[in-house]
Amino acid sequence: MGFTQELVYCATLIGVQSGGLGFWVRAIVAFLGSAILLATLALAGLLLWVLLDSRRLVSTAKSPRSVIGRPLLFPATLTHTRVSPVKNKFSHRVFLIGIPIGLRGHIGPFLSIDQDGSTLRYITLLRRFFTWFAFDPARYLQRGDNENGLREKLDRFLRSQNKDPARWPYAYLLSVPSFLWWERSVVSFWYLYTPSQELDAMIMEINNSFDEKRNVLFKLEPQSNQPMTEINDLKREPEYLDEEKSVMSLSSLPSARFYKGVLEKGIFASPFERVDTPISTRVIDPVQISLFKPTAAIANVVSTTLAGESRMVAGLSCREPPIDPVNMTAVQLAKYIFLWSFHTTLTTPRILFQALKIQYIQGLMQMMDRPTIQPGSIARHPTSIERRLEPFWRAFLSRCVERFPEPLELTYIPSKSISNDHVCLVSPSSSLRAHMAAKRLTVEAVDPGFYARIVHYADIWEGISHEQQQEGSCADTTSSPLVVSDLDLLRKLVFPLQQRTSAIPVELGLTLANFLAWCRGSRSQMDSFVLSSTAPFLHSRYTECVLRLGVLHRFALNFQLLLWTYEVLARV
């Protein structure tokens, strides 16, 4: 990003010195023409490389391992059928790839699986960067924690749900891969298997159009609506996936053709559905190719009312059995690349088109506004300002706990898009009065925008009170940006520090306090805390954030790209 900024700065400086609109017109035309030409040549070269290079699986894992299943391509059709309160149906093609969790490596330049760039050599890293399809561990489950791959991220998630990872030593992921440098997957399915290799549970990783996500773990039960004698030709012999024989593939052992489960969605996934909509699902074991039929859905997700009536059914089906990319010919691979690659980039436009069609063309339903996410969900990616302001809110809570006279244990949960840590703060009196039970308080900043808003309130407690109020959205009546377990206890905690933090005196001239007040148009108690209770070297960082927020709100219409443009011009 820094190199790109420097290029933009240099181009802007040359343009200013050259003067005239003609320079900018010629520069933009030349840049766009060169970019399109280079992109076309690079794409053609990469496609030729994908088709001609070897498609054998190469493991980059440091030790031998056993996994369940093998990489498979799923050319699927996703069908949305709304049955209540109005009837509507549409379908579109979607390309899914299934990978065993624990497998790390690549199949030529066609598919990269769970490779962390920080641990790869330069040539391998370059190959990963120019892979046609990829499974990047950064995309899945909790954000961050990518160093040890998908298996470690899965284990950490299970432990966060108070589950023992040893209960499910095998897992299989079915998801839309990233295509070159584009990535968008509405739902990813994690199939969890017991030590006896039977499908037992699932994680449904739901991503909405607002860059928010929720990972829901739920139990699966066999649905024995057909005799086991019909489930035949199950491959049970293990086999090695690579020539070095370092990755052994095990077959799953299903006890039924279908498995079913029930979950609470907990996220604003559809503009026409409430957040608390219950969901029932029915899936088949994706590892068993013999179970696939063109007429049967590999996954059915049904949204229901609280009374149990169906509202919408999303069915995922394959017209042909999954395909092993290692055994494909160049002709077959070319066919799949041309037929399916660009379908993956059209998911969001299709969803938006259908939503607009239902509301404005057909006039069937009314879209609801997006609510704040619920605790446990992962918010959108934070802006650089929000990320840099979070430590000041953490420092404020820490100072409040340090000054609290009673035994107290405060658990602060930052926005999950910033950190996955739970910060435990203990008052000094907790150790001095060990005979007394400590009071417990939990404070969770669900929305990363909270960190940018709290610095604008003249009174910190007024800001806390406002941010923790339930918004009363039609989609979710209980959501709020700040979740507090005991509001009265938090008030007792905050008030003493507020009283000790003296107001910034009004002085004439250019002072840091006056500059901060000018940036936002008013004074803030958070300014007083930062200037009086934090290290001096942090004051410039805080001031920069407040200044950028002021420019963002007043002159950039809250658009980060416009703010970045102003910063480029300011550097010139």
Coordinates of C-alpha atoms in Angstrom, one line a residue:
M1 CA 0.0 0.0 0.0
G2 CA 2.9 2.4 0.8
F3 CA 4.5 1.8 -2.6
T4 CA 1.2 2.5 -4.3
Q5 CA 0.8 5.7 -2.4
E6 CA 4.3 6.9 -3.3
L7 CA 3.5 6.3 -7.0
V8 CA 0.3 8.3 -6.7
Y9 CA 2.2 11.1 -4.9
C10 CA 4.8 11.3 -7.7
A11 CA 2.2 11.3 -10.4
T12 CA 0.2 14.0 -8.7
L13 CA 3.3 16.1 -8.2
I14 CA 4.3 15.8 -11.8
G15 CA 0.7 16.7 -12.8
V16 CA 0.7 19.8 -10.6
Q17 CA 4.0 21.0 -12.0
S18 CA 3.1 20.3 -15.6
G19 CA -0.3 22.0 -15.3
G20 CA -3.3 21.8 -17.6
L21 CA -6.1 19.4 -18.1
G22 CA -4.5 17.9 -21.1
F23 CA -1.8 16.3 -19.1
W24 CA -4.3 14.5 -16.8
V25 CA -6.4 13.3 -19.8
R26 CA -3.3 11.9 -21.6
A27 CA -2.0 10.3 -18.3
I28 CA -5.4 8.7 -17.5
V29 CA -5.8 7.3 -21.0
A30 CA -2.3 6.0 -21.1
F31 CA -2.6 4.4 -17.7
L32 CA -5.9 2.7 -18.4
G33 CA -4.7 1.5 -21.8
S34 CA -1.5 0.1 -20.4
A35 CA -3.3 -1.5 -17.4
I36 CA -5.9 -3.2 -19.7
L37 CA -3.2 -4.5 -22.0
L38 CA -0.9 -5.8 -19.2
A39 CA -3.9 -7.4 -17.5
T40 CA -5.0 -9.2 -20.7
L41 CA -1.5 -10.5 -21.4
A42 CA -1.0 -11.6 -17.8
L43 CA -4.4 -13.4 -17.7
A44 CA -3.6 -15.1 -21.0
G45 CA -0.2 -16.2 -19.8
L46 CA -1.5 -17.4 -16.4
L47 CA -4.3 -19.4 -18.2
L48 CA -1.7 -21.0 -20.5
W49 CA 0.4 -21.9 -17.4
V50 CA -2.5 -23.4 -15.6
L51 CA -3.5 -25.6 -18.6
L52 CA 0.1 -26.8 -19.4
D53 CA 1.6 -27.2 -16.0
S54 CA 1.5 -30.4 -14.0
R55 CA -1.6 -30.9 -11.9
R56 CA -0.2 -33.3 -9.4
L57 CA -0.8 -32.5 -5.7
V58 CA 2.3 -31.2 -3.9
S59 CA 2.1 -31.0 -0.1
T60 CA 3.8 -28.2 1.7
A61 CA 3.1 -29.6 5.2
K62 CA 6.1 -30.2 7.4
S63 CA 5.0 -33.6 8.6
P64 CA 3.0 -36.6 7.3
R65 CA -0.7 -36.4 8.1
S66 CA -4.1 -38.1 7.5
V67 CA -7.1 -36.3 6.2
I68 CA -10.6 -37.2 5.2
G69 CA -11.5 -37.0 1.5
R70 CA -9.6 -35.3 -1.3
P71 CA -9.9 -32.0 -3.2
L72 CA -13.0 -32.0 -5.4
L73 CA -14.7 -29.6 -7.8
F74 CA -18.4 -29.1 -7.4
P75 CA -20.2 -27.5 -10.4
A76 CA -23.4 -26.6 -8.6
T77 CA -26.7 -24.8 -9.0
L78 CA -28.1 -22.7 -6.2
T79 CA -31.9 -22.3 -6.2
H80 CA -33.7 -19.8 -4.0
T81 CA -37.4 -20.5 -3.5
R82 CA -39.5 -18.1 -1.4
V83 CA -42.8 -19.6 -0.2
S84 CA -43.9 -17.0 2.4
P85 CA -45.2 -14.4 2.6
V86 CA -44.9 -14.2 -1.2
K87 CA -43.8 -16.7 -3.8
N88 CA -40.6 -16.1 -5.7
K89 CA -38.0 -18.4 -7.3
F90 CA -34.7 -17.9 -9.0
S91 CA -31.5 -19.9 -9.5
H92 CA -27.9 -19.4 -10.7
R93 CA -24.8 -21.4 -11.1
V94 CA -22.1 -21.4 -8.5
F95 CA -18.7 -23.1 -8.4
L96 CA -17.6 -24.8 -5.2
I97 CA -14.4 -26.6 -4.3
G98 CA -14.1 -29.1 -1.4
I99 CA -10.8 -29.5 0.4
P100 CA -9.8 -31.7 3.4
I101 CA -8.8 -29.7 6.4
G102 CA -5.2 -30.5 7.3
L103 CA -4.1 -30.6 3.7
R104 CA -1.6 -27.8 2.8
G105 CA -0.2 -27.5 -0.7
H106 CA -1.1 -26.9 -4.3
I107 CA -2.2 -28.6 -7.5
G108 CA 0.0 -26.8 -10.0
P109 CA -1.0 -23.1 -10.5
F110 CA -4.7 -24.2 -10.6
L111 CA -5.4 -24.5 -6.9
S112 CA -3.6 -23.4 -3.8
I113 CA -4.8 -24.9 -0.5
D114 CA -4.2 -23.4 2.9
Q115 CA -0.8 -21.9 2.4
D116 CA 0.4 -19.0 4.6
G117 CA 2.6 -16.6 2.7
S118 CA 4.9 -15.8 5.7
T119 CA 6.3 -19.4 5.8
L120 CA 6.9 -19.9 2.0
R121 CA 10.0 -19.4 0.0
Y122 CA 10.0 -16.7 -2.6
I123 CA 9.3 -18.9 -5.7
T124 CA 6.6 -20.8 -3.8
L125 CA 5.1 -17.5 -2.7
L126 CA 5.1 -16.2 -6.2
R127 CA 3.4 -19.4 -7.4
R128 CA 0.7 -19.0 -4.7
F129 CA 0.1 -15.3 -5.7
F130 CA -0.6 -16.3 -9.3
T131 CA -2.8 -19.3 -8.5
W132 CA -6.1 -19.4 -10.4
F133 CA -8.2 -20.6 -7.4
A134 CA -7.0 -20.5 -3.8
F135 CA -8.1 -21.2 -0.2
D136 CA -6.5 -18.5 1.9
P137 CA -6.7 -19.2 5.7
A138 CA -7.3 -15.5 6.3
R139 CA -10.7 -15.7 4.8
Y140 CA -12.2 -18.3 7.1
L141 CA -13.6 -18.5 10.6
Q142 CA -12.2 -15.8 12.9
R143 CA -10.1 -13.0 11.3
G144 CA -6.4 -13.2 12.0
D145 CA -4.7 -16.3 13.5
N146 CA -3.6 -17.4 10.1
E147 CA 0.0 -18.6 10.8
N148 CA -0.9 -22.2 11.5
G149 CA -3.5 -22.8 8.8
L150 CA -7.1 -23.8 8.7
R151 CA -6.8 -26.8 11.1
E152 CA -5.4 -24.6 13.9
K153 CA -8.1 -21.9 13.2
L154 CA -10.7 -24.6 13.4
D155 CA -9.4 -25.9 16.7
R156 CA -9.3 -22.4 18.2
F157 CA -12.9 -21.8 17.1
L158 CA -14.0 -25.0 18.6
R159 CA -12.3 -24.2 21.9
S160 CA -14.0 -20.8 21.9
Q161 CA -17.3 -22.7 21.7
N162 CA -16.3 -24.8 24.7
K163 CA -15.8 -27.9 22.5
D164 CA -12.9 -30.3 22.4
P165 CA -11.2 -30.4 19.0
A166 CA -10.3 -34.0 19.6
R167 CA -14.0 -34.8 19.2
W168 CA -13.7 -34.0 15.5
P169 CA -10.2 -34.9 14.3
Y170 CA -11.3 -34.7 10.7
A171 CA -13.0 -32.0 8.7
Y172 CA -13.9 -31.1 5.2
L173 CA -14.5 -27.6 3.8
L174 CA -16.9 -26.8 1.0
S175 CA -16.7 -23.2 -0.2
V176 CA -16.4 -20.8 -3.1
P177 CA -12.6 -20.3 -3.6
S178 CA -11.0 -17.0 -4.2
F179 CA -10.6 -16.5 -8.0
L180 CA -7.2 -14.8 -8.7
W181 CA -7.5 -11.8 -6.3
W182 CA -11.3 -11.7 -6.0
E183 CA -13.1 -13.4 -3.1
R184 CA -16.7 -13.7 -2.1
S185 CA -18.4 -16.6 -0.5
V186 CA -21.9 -16.3 0.8
V187 CA -21.8 -19.5 2.8
S188 CA -19.0 -22.0 3.6
F189 CA -19.8 -25.4 5.0
W190 CA -17.4 -27.1 7.4
Y191 CA -18.2 -30.8 7.8
L192 CA -16.9 -32.2 11.0
Y193 CA -16.2 -36.0 11.4
T194 CA -15.7 -38.2 14.5
P195 CA -12.6 -40.4 15.1
S196 CA -14.7 -43.2 13.5
Q197 CA -14.9 -41.0 10.4
E198 CA -18.7 -40.4 10.5
L199 CA -20.2 -37.0 9.8
D200 CA -21.3 -35.6 13.2
A201 CA -21.5 -31.8 13.2
M202 CA -21.2 -28.7 10.9
I203 CA -20.1 -25.2 11.0
M204 CA -22.0 -22.9 8.7
E205 CA -19.9 -19.8 8.0
I206 CA -22.4 -17.1 6.8
N207 CA -21.1 -13.9 5.1
N208 CA -23.4 -11.1 4.2
S209 CA -23.0 -8.2 1.7
F210 CA -21.8 -5.8 4.4
D211 CA -18.5 -7.6 5.1
E212 CA -20.0 -9.2 8.3
K213 CA -19.9 -12.9 9.1
R214 CA -21.1 -15.4 11.7
N215 CA -19.8 -18.9 12.3
V216 CA -22.5 -21.2 13.7
L217 CA -21.7 -24.7 15.1
F218 CA -24.5 -27.2 15.3
K219 CA -25.0 -30.9 15.6
L220 CA -26.0 -33.2 12.7
E221 CA -28.2 -36.2 13.1
P222 CA -28.6 -39.1 10.6
Q223 CA -31.9 -39.0 8.7
S224 CA -32.6 -42.7 8.0
N225 CA -35.3 -42.3 5.5
Q226 CA -33.7 -44.9 3.2
P227 CA -32.3 -48.3 4.0
M228 CA -28.5 -48.5 4.4
T229 CA -28.4 -51.2 1.7
E230 CA -29.0 -48.4 -0.9
I231 CA -25.8 -46.6 0.2
N232 CA -23.4 -48.8 -1.7
D233 CA -20.0 -48.7 -3.3
L234 CA -18.5 -46.7 -0.5
K235 CA -14.8 -46.4 -0.9
R236 CA -13.2 -47.5 2.4
E237 CA -9.5 -48.1 1.5
P238 CA -7.1 -45.2 2.4
E239 CA -4.9 -43.8 -0.3
Y240 CA -2.1 -41.3 -0.6
L241 CA -2.8 -38.0 -2.4
D242 CA 0.8 -37.1 -3.3
E243 CA 3.7 -38.8 -4.8
E244 CA 5.8 -38.4 -1.7
K245 CA 3.1 -40.4 0.3
S246 CA 3.0 -37.7 3.0
V247 CA -0.8 -37.1 2.9
M248 CA -3.1 -40.1 3.5
S249 CA -6.7 -39.7 2.5
L250 CA -9.3 -41.6 4.5
S251 CA -12.9 -42.2 3.4
S252 CA -15.8 -41.2 5.5
L253 CA -18.2 -43.9 6.9
P254 CA -21.8 -42.5 6.7
S255 CA -24.6 -44.2 8.5
A256 CA -27.3 -42.5 6.4
R257 CA -27.7 -40.8 3.1
F258 CA -28.8 -37.5 4.6
Y259 CA -28.0 -35.6 7.8
K260 CA -30.1 -32.9 9.3
G261 CA -29.6 -30.1 11.8
V262 CA -31.1 -27.0 13.2
L263 CA -29.4 -23.6 14.0
E264 CA -30.1 -20.0 14.9
K265 CA -28.9 -17.8 12.0
G266 CA -28.0 -14.8 14.1
I267 CA -26.9 -12.5 11.3
F268 CA -28.5 -10.1 8.7
A269 CA -28.0 -12.4 5.7
S270 CA -31.1 -11.4 3.7
P271 CA -32.7 -7.9 3.6
F272 CA -36.1 -9.6 3.8
E273 CA -35.4 -11.9 6.8
R274 CA -35.0 -11.1 10.5
V275 CA -31.8 -11.9 12.3
D276 CA -33.4 -14.4 14.7
T277 CA -34.8 -16.5 11.9
P278 CA -34.4 -20.2 12.7
I279 CA -32.8 -22.4 10.0
S280 CA -33.1 -26.1 9.4
T281 CA -30.7 -27.8 7.1
R282 CA -30.3 -31.2 5.4
V283 CA -27.0 -32.2 3.8
I284 CA -25.2 -35.3 2.4
D285 CA -21.7 -36.3 3.1
P286 CA -19.6 -34.5 0.4
V287 CA -16.7 -37.0 0.6
Q288 CA -18.9 -39.8 -0.7
I289 CA -19.2 -39.2 -4.5
S290 CA -21.5 -42.3 -4.9
L291 CA -24.2 -40.5 -2.9
F292 CA -24.6 -37.7 -5.4
K293 CA -27.6 -37.6 -7.7
P294 CA -28.7 -34.9 -10.2
T295 CA -32.1 -34.8 -8.7
A296 CA -31.1 -34.5 -5.0
A297 CA -29.7 -31.5 -3.3
I298 CA -26.4 -31.8 -1.6
A299 CA -27.5 -29.1 0.9
N300 CA -30.9 -27.7 1.7
V301 CA -31.2 -24.7 3.9
V302 CA -34.7 -23.8 5.0
S303 CA -35.6 -20.5 6.8
T304 CA -38.6 -20.9 9.0
T305 CA -40.9 -18.7 11.2
L306 CA -40.9 -19.0 14.9
A307 CA -44.0 -21.2 14.5
G308 CA -42.0 -23.6 12.3
E309 CA -43.5 -22.6 8.9
S310 CA -41.2 -22.4 5.9
R311 CA -40.4 -19.0 4.5
M312 CA -37.5 -19.6 2.1
V313 CA -35.6 -22.7 0.8
A314 CA -32.1 -22.5 -0.6
G315 CA -31.1 -25.7 -2.4
L316 CA -27.6 -26.6 -3.6
S317 CA -27.5 -29.3 -6.2
C318 CA -24.9 -30.8 -8.6
R319 CA -26.0 -32.0 -12.1
E320 CA -22.9 -34.2 -12.3
P321 CA -20.7 -35.9 -9.7
P322 CA -17.8 -33.9 -8.2
I323 CA -14.6 -34.1 -10.1
D324 CA -11.0 -34.7 -9.0
P325 CA -8.8 -31.9 -10.5
V326 CA -5.7 -34.1 -10.4
N327 CA -7.3 -36.5 -12.9
M328 CA -8.6 -33.9 -15.3
T329 CA -7.3 -33.4 -18.8
A330 CA -6.2 -30.0 -20.2
V331 CA -9.4 -29.9 -22.3
Q332 CA -11.6 -30.7 -19.3
L333 CA -9.8 -28.1 -17.2
A334 CA -10.1 -25.4 -19.9
K335 CA -13.9 -26.2 -20.1
Y336 CA -14.3 -25.7 -16.3
I337 CA -12.2 -22.6 -16.2
F338 CA -14.2 -20.9 -19.0
L339 CA -17.6 -22.1 -17.8
W340 CA -17.2 -21.5 -14.1
S341 CA -14.5 -19.0 -13.2
F342 CA -16.4 -15.8 -13.9
H343 CA -19.6 -17.2 -12.4
T344 CA -18.0 -16.9 -9.0
T345 CA -17.6 -13.1 -9.4
L346 CA -21.3 -12.5 -10.2
T347 CA -22.8 -13.8 -6.9
T348 CA -23.2 -10.4 -5.3
P349 CA -24.6 -8.6 -8.4
R350 CA -27.2 -11.4 -8.8
I351 CA -28.3 -11.2 -5.2
L352 CA -28.6 -7.4 -5.4
F353 CA -30.5 -7.6 -8.6
Q354 CA -33.0 -10.1 -7.2
A355 CA -33.5 -8.1 -4.1
L356 CA -34.2 -4.9 -6.1
K357 CA -36.5 -6.9 -8.4
I358 CA -38.6 -8.2 -5.5
Q359 CA -39.0 -4.8 -3.9
Y360 CA -39.2 -2.3 -6.8
I361 CA -40.3 -4.3 -9.9
Q362 CA -42.5 -6.9 -8.4
G363 CA -43.4 -4.9 -5.3
L364 CA -43.7 -8.1 -3.3
M365 CA -41.7 -7.3 -0.1
Q366 CA -39.9 -4.4 1.6
M367 CA -36.2 -4.6 2.4
M368 CA -35.2 -3.9 6.0
D369 CA -32.3 -1.7 7.1
R370 CA -29.1 -3.4 8.3
P371 CA -29.0 -3.6 12.1
T372 CA -25.8 -3.7 14.2
I373 CA -24.5 -7.2 14.4
Q374 CA -25.1 -9.4 17.4
P375 CA -22.4 -10.5 19.9
G376 CA -20.5 -13.5 18.6
S377 CA -20.6 -12.3 15.0
I378 CA -17.6 -10.7 13.3
A379 CA -18.1 -7.1 12.2
R380 CA -16.9 -5.6 8.9
H381 CA -13.2 -4.9 8.5
P382 CA -12.3 -1.8 10.6
T383 CA -10.9 1.4 9.1
S384 CA -7.3 2.4 10.0
I385 CA -8.8 5.1 12.3
E386 CA -11.0 2.7 14.2
R387 CA -8.1 0.3 14.6
R388 CA -5.8 3.0 16.0
L389 CA -8.4 4.4 18.4
E390 CA -9.2 1.0 20.0
P391 CA -6.2 1.1 22.4
F392 CA -7.4 4.4 23.8
W393 CA -10.7 2.9 24.8
R394 CA -8.9 -0.1 26.2
A395 CA -6.6 2.3 28.2
F396 CA -9.7 4.2 29.5
L397 CA -11.3 1.0 30.9
S398 CA -8.0 -0.1 32.3
R399 CA -7.5 3.2 34.2
C400 CA -11.1 3.0 35.5
V401 CA -10.4 -0.5 36.9
E402 CA -7.1 0.6 38.5
R403 CA -9.0 3.3 40.4
F404 CA -12.0 1.2 41.4
P405 CA -12.0 0.7 45.2
E406 CA -13.9 -2.6 45.3
P407 CA -12.9 -6.1 44.0
L408 CA -13.8 -6.2 40.3
E409 CA -13.0 -8.4 37.3
L410 CA -13.8 -6.7 34.0
T411 CA -13.8 -8.7 30.8
Y412 CA -13.3 -6.4 27.8
I413 CA -14.1 -8.0 24.4
P414 CA -12.9 -5.8 21.5
S415 CA -14.6 -5.9 18.2
K416 CA -13.9 -9.3 16.7
S417 CA -12.8 -7.7 13.5
I418 CA -9.9 -6.1 15.4
S419 CA -8.9 -8.7 17.9
N420 CA -10.0 -12.2 19.0
D421 CA -8.6 -11.7 22.6
H422 CA -10.7 -11.3 25.7
V423 CA -8.9 -8.8 28.0
C424 CA -9.3 -9.5 31.7
L425 CA -8.8 -6.4 33.9
V426 CA -8.6 -6.9 37.7
S427 CA -8.9 -4.1 40.3
P428 CA -6.0 -3.8 42.9
S429 CA -8.4 -4.4 45.7
S430 CA -9.2 -7.9 44.4
S431 CA -5.9 -9.2 45.7
L432 CA -6.0 -7.1 48.9
R433 CA -9.5 -8.3 49.8
A434 CA -9.3 -11.9 48.7
H435 CA -12.0 -12.9 51.2
M436 CA -14.5 -10.8 49.3
A437 CA -16.2 -12.1 46.1
A438 CA -15.2 -9.9 43.2
K439 CA -17.9 -8.3 41.1
R440 CA -17.8 -9.3 37.4
L441 CA -18.5 -7.1 34.5
T442 CA -18.3 -7.7 30.7
V443 CA -18.1 -4.9 28.1
E444 CA -18.1 -5.8 24.4
A445 CA -17.7 -3.3 21.6
V446 CA -19.6 -5.2 18.9
D447 CA -19.3 -2.5 16.2
P448 CA -15.8 -1.2 15.3
G449 CA -17.4 2.2 14.5
F450 CA -17.9 2.6 18.3
Y451 CA -14.3 3.5 18.7
A452 CA -14.6 6.5 16.3
R453 CA -17.9 7.7 17.8
I454 CA -16.9 7.6 21.5
V455 CA -14.3 10.2 21.1
H456 CA -16.9 12.7 19.9
Y457 CA -19.1 12.7 23.0
A458 CA -18.7 15.6 25.3
D459 CA -19.4 13.3 28.2
I460 CA -18.0 9.7 28.1
W461 CA -20.9 8.3 30.2
E462 CA -23.4 10.0 27.9
G463 CA -21.7 8.2 25.0
I464 CA -21.7 4.9 26.7
S465 CA -25.4 5.2 27.6
H466 CA -26.2 6.1 24.1
E467 CA -24.1 3.4 22.4
Q468 CA -25.5 0.5 24.6
Q469 CA -29.1 1.3 23.9
Q470 CA -31.0 -1.2 21.7
E471 CA -31.6 0.3 18.3
G472 CA -35.0 -1.3 17.8
S473 CA -34.4 -2.2 14.1
C474 CA -37.1 -4.2 12.3
A475 CA -34.5 -6.8 11.5
D476 CA -33.2 -7.1 15.1
T477 CA -34.9 -5.3 18.0
T478 CA -32.1 -6.2 20.5
S479 CA -28.9 -5.1 18.7
S480 CA -26.7 -2.4 20.1
P481 CA -23.1 -1.2 19.3
L482 CA -21.9 -1.7 22.9
V483 CA -23.0 -4.6 25.0
V484 CA -22.7 -4.3 28.8
S485 CA -23.6 -7.0 31.3
D486 CA -24.3 -4.7 34.2
L487 CA -24.9 -1.0 33.3
D488 CA -25.2 0.2 36.9
L489 CA -21.9 -1.4 37.8
L490 CA -20.2 0.2 34.7
R491 CA -21.6 3.6 35.8
K492 CA -20.0 3.1 39.3
L493 CA -16.8 2.2 37.6
V494 CA -16.6 5.1 35.1
F495 CA -17.9 8.0 37.3
P496 CA -14.9 8.3 39.7
L497 CA -12.4 8.6 36.8
Q498 CA -14.7 11.2 35.1
Q499 CA -14.6 13.3 38.3
R500 CA -10.9 13.1 38.6
T501 CA -10.3 13.9 34.9
S502 CA -10.5 17.7 35.0
A503 CA -12.0 19.5 32.0
I504 CA -9.6 21.0 29.6
P505 CA -9.3 24.7 30.4
V506 CA -10.4 27.1 27.6
E507 CA -7.2 28.9 26.5
L508 CA -6.6 31.4 23.7
G509 CA -4.2 30.5 21.0
L510 CA -3.2 27.3 19.2
T511 CA -3.1 24.6 21.8
L512 CA -3.5 20.9 21.3
A513 CA -6.8 20.9 23.2
N514 CA -8.2 23.7 21.1
F515 CA -7.0 22.0 17.9
L516 CA -8.8 18.8 18.9
A517 CA -12.0 20.7 19.7
W518 CA -11.8 22.5 16.4
C519 CA -11.5 19.2 14.5
R520 CA -14.8 18.0 15.8
G521 CA -16.5 21.3 16.5
S522 CA -16.8 20.6 20.3
R523 CA -14.8 19.5 23.3
S524 CA -14.7 15.8 24.4
Q525 CA -14.0 14.2 27.7
M526 CA -11.9 11.6 25.9
D527 CA -9.6 14.4 24.9
S528 CA -9.1 15.2 28.5
F529 CA -8.3 11.6 29.4
V530 CA -5.8 11.1 26.6
L531 CA -4.0 14.3 27.2
S532 CA -3.8 13.8 31.0
S533 CA -3.5 10.1 31.4
T534 CA -1.6 8.6 28.5
A535 CA 2.1 8.8 27.4
P536 CA 3.0 12.0 25.5
F537 CA 4.1 10.1 22.4
L538 CA 0.5 8.8 22.0
H539 CA -0.9 12.3 21.8
S540 CA 0.1 12.8 18.2
R541 CA -1.4 9.5 17.2
Y542 CA -4.7 10.4 18.9
T543 CA -4.6 13.9 17.3
E544 CA -4.1 12.5 13.9
C545 CA -7.1 10.2 14.3
V546 CA -9.3 13.0 15.4
L547 CA -8.1 15.2 12.6
R548 CA -8.8 12.5 10.0
L549 CA -12.3 11.9 11.5
G550 CA -13.0 15.6 11.3
V551 CA -12.0 15.8 7.6
L552 CA -13.9 12.5 6.9
H553 CA -17.2 13.8 8.4
R554 CA -17.0 17.4 7.1
F555 CA -15.3 17.2 3.7
A556 CA -15.2 13.6 2.6
L557 CA -18.9 12.6 3.1
N558 CA -17.7 9.7 5.3
F559 CA -16.0 8.0 2.2
Q560 CA -12.6 6.6 3.1
L561 CA -11.5 6.7 -0.6
L562 CA -12.2 10.5 -0.7
L563 CA -10.3 11.0 2.5
W564 CA -7.3 9.1 1.0
T565 CA -7.5 11.4 -2.0
Y566 CA -7.3 14.4 0.2
E567 CA -4.2 12.9 2.0
V568 CA -2.5 12.4 -1.4
L569 CA -3.1 16.1 -2.3
A570 CA -1.9 17.2 1.1
R571 CA 1.4 15.4 0.6
V572 CA 1.9 17.3 -2.6

